[in-house]
GROMACS .gro file of C-alpha atoms in nm:
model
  238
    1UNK     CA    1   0.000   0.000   0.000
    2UNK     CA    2   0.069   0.299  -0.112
    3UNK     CA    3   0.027   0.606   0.180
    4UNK     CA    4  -0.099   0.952   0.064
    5UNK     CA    5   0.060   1.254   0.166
    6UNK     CA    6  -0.177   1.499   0.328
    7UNK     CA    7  -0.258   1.804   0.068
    8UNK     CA    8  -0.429   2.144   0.099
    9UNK     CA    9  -0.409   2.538   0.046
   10UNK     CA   10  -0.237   2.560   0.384
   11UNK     CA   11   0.006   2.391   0.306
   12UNK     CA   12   0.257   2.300   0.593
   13UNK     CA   13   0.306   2.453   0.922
   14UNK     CA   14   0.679   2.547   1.035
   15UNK     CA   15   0.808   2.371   1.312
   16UNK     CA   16   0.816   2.504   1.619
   17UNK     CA   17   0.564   2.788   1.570
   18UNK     CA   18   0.260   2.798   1.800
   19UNK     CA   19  -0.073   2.729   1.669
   20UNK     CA   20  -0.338   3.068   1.631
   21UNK     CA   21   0.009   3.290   1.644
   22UNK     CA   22   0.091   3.303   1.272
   23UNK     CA   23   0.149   3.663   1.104
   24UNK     CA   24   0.175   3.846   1.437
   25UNK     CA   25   0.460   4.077   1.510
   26UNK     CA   26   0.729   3.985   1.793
   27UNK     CA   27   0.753   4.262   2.061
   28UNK     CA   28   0.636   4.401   2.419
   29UNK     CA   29   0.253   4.243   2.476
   30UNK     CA   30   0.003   4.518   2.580
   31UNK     CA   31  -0.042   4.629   2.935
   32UNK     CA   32  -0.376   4.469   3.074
   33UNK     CA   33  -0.586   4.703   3.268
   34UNK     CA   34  -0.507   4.566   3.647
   35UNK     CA   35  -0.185   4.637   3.558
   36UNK     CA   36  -0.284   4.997   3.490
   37UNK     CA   37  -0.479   5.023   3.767
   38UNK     CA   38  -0.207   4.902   3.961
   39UNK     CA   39   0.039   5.124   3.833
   40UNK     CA   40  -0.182   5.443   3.892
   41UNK     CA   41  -0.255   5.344   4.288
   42UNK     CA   42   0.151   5.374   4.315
   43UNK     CA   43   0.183   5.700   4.150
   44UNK     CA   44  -0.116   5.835   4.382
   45UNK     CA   45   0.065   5.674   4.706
   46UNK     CA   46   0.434   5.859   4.598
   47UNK     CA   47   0.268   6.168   4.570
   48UNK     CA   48   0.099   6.140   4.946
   49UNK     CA   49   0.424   6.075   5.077
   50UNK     CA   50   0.583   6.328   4.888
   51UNK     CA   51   0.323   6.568   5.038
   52UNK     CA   52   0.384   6.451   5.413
   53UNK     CA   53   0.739   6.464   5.371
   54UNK     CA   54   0.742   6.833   5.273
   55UNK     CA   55   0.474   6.951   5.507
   56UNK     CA   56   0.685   6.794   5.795
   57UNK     CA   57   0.998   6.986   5.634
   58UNK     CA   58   0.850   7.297   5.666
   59UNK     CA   59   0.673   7.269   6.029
   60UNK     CA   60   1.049   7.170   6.131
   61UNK     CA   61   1.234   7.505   5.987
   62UNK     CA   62   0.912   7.694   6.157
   63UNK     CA   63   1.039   7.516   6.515
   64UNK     CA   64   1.349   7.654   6.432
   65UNK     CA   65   1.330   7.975   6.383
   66UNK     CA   66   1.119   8.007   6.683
   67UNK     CA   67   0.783   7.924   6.537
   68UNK     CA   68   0.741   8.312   6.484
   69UNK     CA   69   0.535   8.381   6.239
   70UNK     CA   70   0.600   8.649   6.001
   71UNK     CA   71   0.411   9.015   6.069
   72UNK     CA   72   0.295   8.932   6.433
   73UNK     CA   73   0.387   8.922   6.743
   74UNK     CA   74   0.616   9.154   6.899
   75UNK     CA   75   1.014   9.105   6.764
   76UNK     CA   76   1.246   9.035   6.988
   77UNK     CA   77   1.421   9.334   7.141
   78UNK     CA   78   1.153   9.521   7.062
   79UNK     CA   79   1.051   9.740   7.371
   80UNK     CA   80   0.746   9.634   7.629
   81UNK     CA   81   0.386   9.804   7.536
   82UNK     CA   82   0.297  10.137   7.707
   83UNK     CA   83   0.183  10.035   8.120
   84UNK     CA   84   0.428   9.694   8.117
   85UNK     CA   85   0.762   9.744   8.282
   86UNK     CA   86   1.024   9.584   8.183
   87UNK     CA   87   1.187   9.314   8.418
   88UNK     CA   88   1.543   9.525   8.449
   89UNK     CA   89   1.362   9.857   8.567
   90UNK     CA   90   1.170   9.635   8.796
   91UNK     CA   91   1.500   9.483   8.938
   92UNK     CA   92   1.637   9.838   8.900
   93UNK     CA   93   1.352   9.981   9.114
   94UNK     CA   94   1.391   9.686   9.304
   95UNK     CA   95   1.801   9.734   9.376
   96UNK     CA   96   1.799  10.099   9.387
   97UNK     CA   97   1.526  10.085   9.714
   98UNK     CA   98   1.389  10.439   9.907
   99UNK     CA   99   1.625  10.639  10.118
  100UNK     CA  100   1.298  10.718  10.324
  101UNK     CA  101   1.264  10.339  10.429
  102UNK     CA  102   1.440  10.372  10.737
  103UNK     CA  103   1.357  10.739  10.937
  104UNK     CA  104   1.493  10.634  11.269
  105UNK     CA  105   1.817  10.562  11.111
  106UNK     CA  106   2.076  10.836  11.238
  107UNK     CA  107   2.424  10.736  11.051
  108UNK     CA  108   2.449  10.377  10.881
  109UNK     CA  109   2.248  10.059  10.894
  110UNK     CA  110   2.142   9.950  11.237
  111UNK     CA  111   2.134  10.283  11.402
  112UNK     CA  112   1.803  10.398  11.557
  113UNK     CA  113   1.709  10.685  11.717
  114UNK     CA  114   1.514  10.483  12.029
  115UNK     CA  115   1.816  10.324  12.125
  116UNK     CA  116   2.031  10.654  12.191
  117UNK     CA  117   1.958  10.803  12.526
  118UNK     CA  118   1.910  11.163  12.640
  119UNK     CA  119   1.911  11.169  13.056
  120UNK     CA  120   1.993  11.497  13.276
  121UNK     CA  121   2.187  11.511  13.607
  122UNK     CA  122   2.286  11.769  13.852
  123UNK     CA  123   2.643  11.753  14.007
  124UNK     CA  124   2.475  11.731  14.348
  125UNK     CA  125   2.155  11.701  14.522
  126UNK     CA  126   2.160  11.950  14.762
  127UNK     CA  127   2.311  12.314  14.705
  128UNK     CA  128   2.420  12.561  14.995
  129UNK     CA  129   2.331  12.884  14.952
  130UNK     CA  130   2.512  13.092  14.679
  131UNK     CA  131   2.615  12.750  14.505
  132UNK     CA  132   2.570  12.761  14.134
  133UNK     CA  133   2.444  12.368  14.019
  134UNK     CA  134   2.636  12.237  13.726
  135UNK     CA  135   2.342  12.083  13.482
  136UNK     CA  136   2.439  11.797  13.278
  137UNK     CA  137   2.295  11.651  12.938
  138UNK     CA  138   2.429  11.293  12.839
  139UNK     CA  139   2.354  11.174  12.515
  140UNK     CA  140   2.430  10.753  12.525
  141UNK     CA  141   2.458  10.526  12.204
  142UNK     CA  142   2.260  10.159  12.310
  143UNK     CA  143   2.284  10.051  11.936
  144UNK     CA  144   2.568   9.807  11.812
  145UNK     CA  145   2.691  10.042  11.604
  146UNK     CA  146   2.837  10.372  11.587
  147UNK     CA  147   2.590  10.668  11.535
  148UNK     CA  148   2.629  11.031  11.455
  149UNK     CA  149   2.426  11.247  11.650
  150UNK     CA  150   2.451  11.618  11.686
  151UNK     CA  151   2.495  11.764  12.020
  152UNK     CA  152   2.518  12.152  11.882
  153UNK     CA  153   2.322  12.400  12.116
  154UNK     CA  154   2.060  12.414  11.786
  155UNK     CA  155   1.953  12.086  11.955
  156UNK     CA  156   1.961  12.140  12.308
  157UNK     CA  157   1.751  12.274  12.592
  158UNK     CA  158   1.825  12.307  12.984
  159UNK     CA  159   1.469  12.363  13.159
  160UNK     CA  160   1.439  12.381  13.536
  161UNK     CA  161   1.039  12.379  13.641
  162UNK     CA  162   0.926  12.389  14.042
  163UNK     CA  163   0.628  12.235  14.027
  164UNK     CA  164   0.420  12.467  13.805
  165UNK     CA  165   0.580  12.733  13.804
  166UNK     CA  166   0.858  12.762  13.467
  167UNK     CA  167   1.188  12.906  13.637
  168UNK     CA  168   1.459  12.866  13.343
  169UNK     CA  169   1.505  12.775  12.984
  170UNK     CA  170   1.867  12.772  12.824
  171UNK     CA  171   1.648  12.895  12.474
  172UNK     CA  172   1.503  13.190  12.621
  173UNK     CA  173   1.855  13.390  12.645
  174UNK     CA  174   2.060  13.158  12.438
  175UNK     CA  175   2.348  13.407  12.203
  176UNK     CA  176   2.393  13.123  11.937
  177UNK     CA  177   2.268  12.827  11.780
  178UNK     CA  178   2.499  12.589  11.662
  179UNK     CA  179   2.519  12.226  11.534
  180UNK     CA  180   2.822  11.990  11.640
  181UNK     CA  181   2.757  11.623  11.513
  182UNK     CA  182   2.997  11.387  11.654
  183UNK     CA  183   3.023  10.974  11.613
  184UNK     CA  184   2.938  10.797  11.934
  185UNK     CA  185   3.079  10.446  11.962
  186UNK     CA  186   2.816  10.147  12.086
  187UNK     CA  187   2.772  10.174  12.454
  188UNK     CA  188   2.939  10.503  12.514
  189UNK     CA  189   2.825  10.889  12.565
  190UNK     CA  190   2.898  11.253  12.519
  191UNK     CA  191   2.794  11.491  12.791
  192UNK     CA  192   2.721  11.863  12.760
  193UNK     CA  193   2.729  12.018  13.092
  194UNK     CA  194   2.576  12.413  13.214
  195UNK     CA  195   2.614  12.608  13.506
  196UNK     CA  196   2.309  12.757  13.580
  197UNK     CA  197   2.342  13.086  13.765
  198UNK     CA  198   2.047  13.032  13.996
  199UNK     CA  199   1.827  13.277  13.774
  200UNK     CA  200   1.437  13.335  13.635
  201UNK     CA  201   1.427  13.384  13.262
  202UNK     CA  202   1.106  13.421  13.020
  203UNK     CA  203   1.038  13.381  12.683
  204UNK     CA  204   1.204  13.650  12.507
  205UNK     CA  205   1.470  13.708  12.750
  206UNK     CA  206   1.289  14.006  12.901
  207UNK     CA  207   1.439  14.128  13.242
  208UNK     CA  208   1.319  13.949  13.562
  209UNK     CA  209   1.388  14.092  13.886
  210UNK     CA  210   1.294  13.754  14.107
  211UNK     CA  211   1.500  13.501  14.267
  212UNK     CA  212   1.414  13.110  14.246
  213UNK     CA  213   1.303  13.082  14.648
  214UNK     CA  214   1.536  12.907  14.878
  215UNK     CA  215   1.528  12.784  15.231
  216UNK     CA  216   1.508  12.368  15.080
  217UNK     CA  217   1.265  12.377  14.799
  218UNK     CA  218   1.283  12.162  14.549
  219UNK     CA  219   1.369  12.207  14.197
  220UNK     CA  220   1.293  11.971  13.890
  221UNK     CA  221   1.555  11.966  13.561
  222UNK     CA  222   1.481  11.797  13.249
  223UNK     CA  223   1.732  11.837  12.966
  224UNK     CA  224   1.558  11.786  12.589
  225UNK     CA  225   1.754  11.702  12.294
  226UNK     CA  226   1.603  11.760  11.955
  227UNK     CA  227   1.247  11.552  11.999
  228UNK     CA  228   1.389  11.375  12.280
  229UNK     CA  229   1.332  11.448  12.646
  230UNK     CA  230   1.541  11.309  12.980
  231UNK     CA  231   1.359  11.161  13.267
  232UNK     CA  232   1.363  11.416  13.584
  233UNK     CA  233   1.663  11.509  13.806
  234UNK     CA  234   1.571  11.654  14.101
  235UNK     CA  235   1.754  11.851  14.310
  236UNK     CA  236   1.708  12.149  14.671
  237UNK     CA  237   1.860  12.455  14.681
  238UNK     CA  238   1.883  12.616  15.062
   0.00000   0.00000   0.00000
């Protein structure tokens, strides 16, 4: 037997060549629309994190340079509004302090004026007739420190009273007035003394003819130093 060869307008097919691919071009396939899709959803995602990344970059160069935004606020150095001081005149007005503070201060911290002493004292208690009494005003320091306090006759005043009756005043004739500060050291004292001549004066130093009585009365002397006045010394004339 004879066996026939198969026959037709086709004719053969080339090896190796896959069937339903005859005629077509070689080169890239076409994308399929997942992929698109796919490829679209990654584009939108890089541009979101693009987005982030800059709006962190610029919130971080806003923190800083201070976070100030431009055209508001108040620049720094620039000076307080009108009715706010400022903290250095507040420490100024708080260093600088008021020289008034301390009124009973009489020379340097520490030194007060109801710790320094005025007291009067006669150099005897009892005076003979035609004896002249020597009065005496002591000024004493009690602070811890030294004080200045002046002693000038400006300040003084030697007043003898018997009972009611005014006898003498060292103002009422006095020549001068005169300051004389001095320094008295903690715990000491400065003492002015004046002879009184056994004599009446008044206010004005007008003439008085009378005599301060005798025969043992009793006399009363205070001495008075600026605003401050001595506790009573008495003493008897004969």
């Amino acid at each position: 037997m004879v066996r026939q060869g198969n026959s037709g307008t086709g004719g053969s097919r080339p090896k190796g060549s896959p069937p339903g691919r005859s005629g077509r071009k070689s080169g890239r396939p076409p994308l399929r629309p997942v992929y698109r899709r796919r490829r679209l959803i990654a584009g939108v995602v890089l541009l979101l994190v693009l987005a982030v990344a800059f709006g962190g970059f610029v919130a971080l160069s806003s923190a800083m340079s201070g976070g100030q935004p431009s055209g508001g606020g108040q620049p720094s150095g620039a000076a307080a509004p009108a009715g706010q001081p400022t903290a250095s005149a507040s420490v100024s007005r708080t260093a600088s302090g008021d020289p008034s503070a301390s009124p009973t201060a009489t020379s340097g911290d520490g030194c007060e004026q109801n710790l320094v002493a005025v007291t009067a004292a006669t150099d005897k208690q009892f005076y003979a007739a035609g004896e002249k009494p020597l009065l005496s005003l002591t000024v004493t320091n009690n602070n811890k420190v030294p004080c200045e306090v002046n002693i000038g006759t400006s300040q003084m005043e030697y007043m003898i009273t018997s009972g009611s009756d005014r006898i003498f005043s060292s103002k009422d004739c006095q020549a001068e007035s005169t300051d004389l500060t001095k320094t008295i050291a903690p715990g000491k004292s400065e003492t002015a003394n004046f002879p009184w001549q056994r004599n009446r004066t008044v206010q004005g130093c007008e003439p008085v003819d009378a005599k301060p009585g005798a025969g043992g009365a009793y006399y009363v002397f205070t001495a008075r130093l600026a605003n401050k006045t001595s506790p009573k010394a008495v003493f008897q004339l004969n």
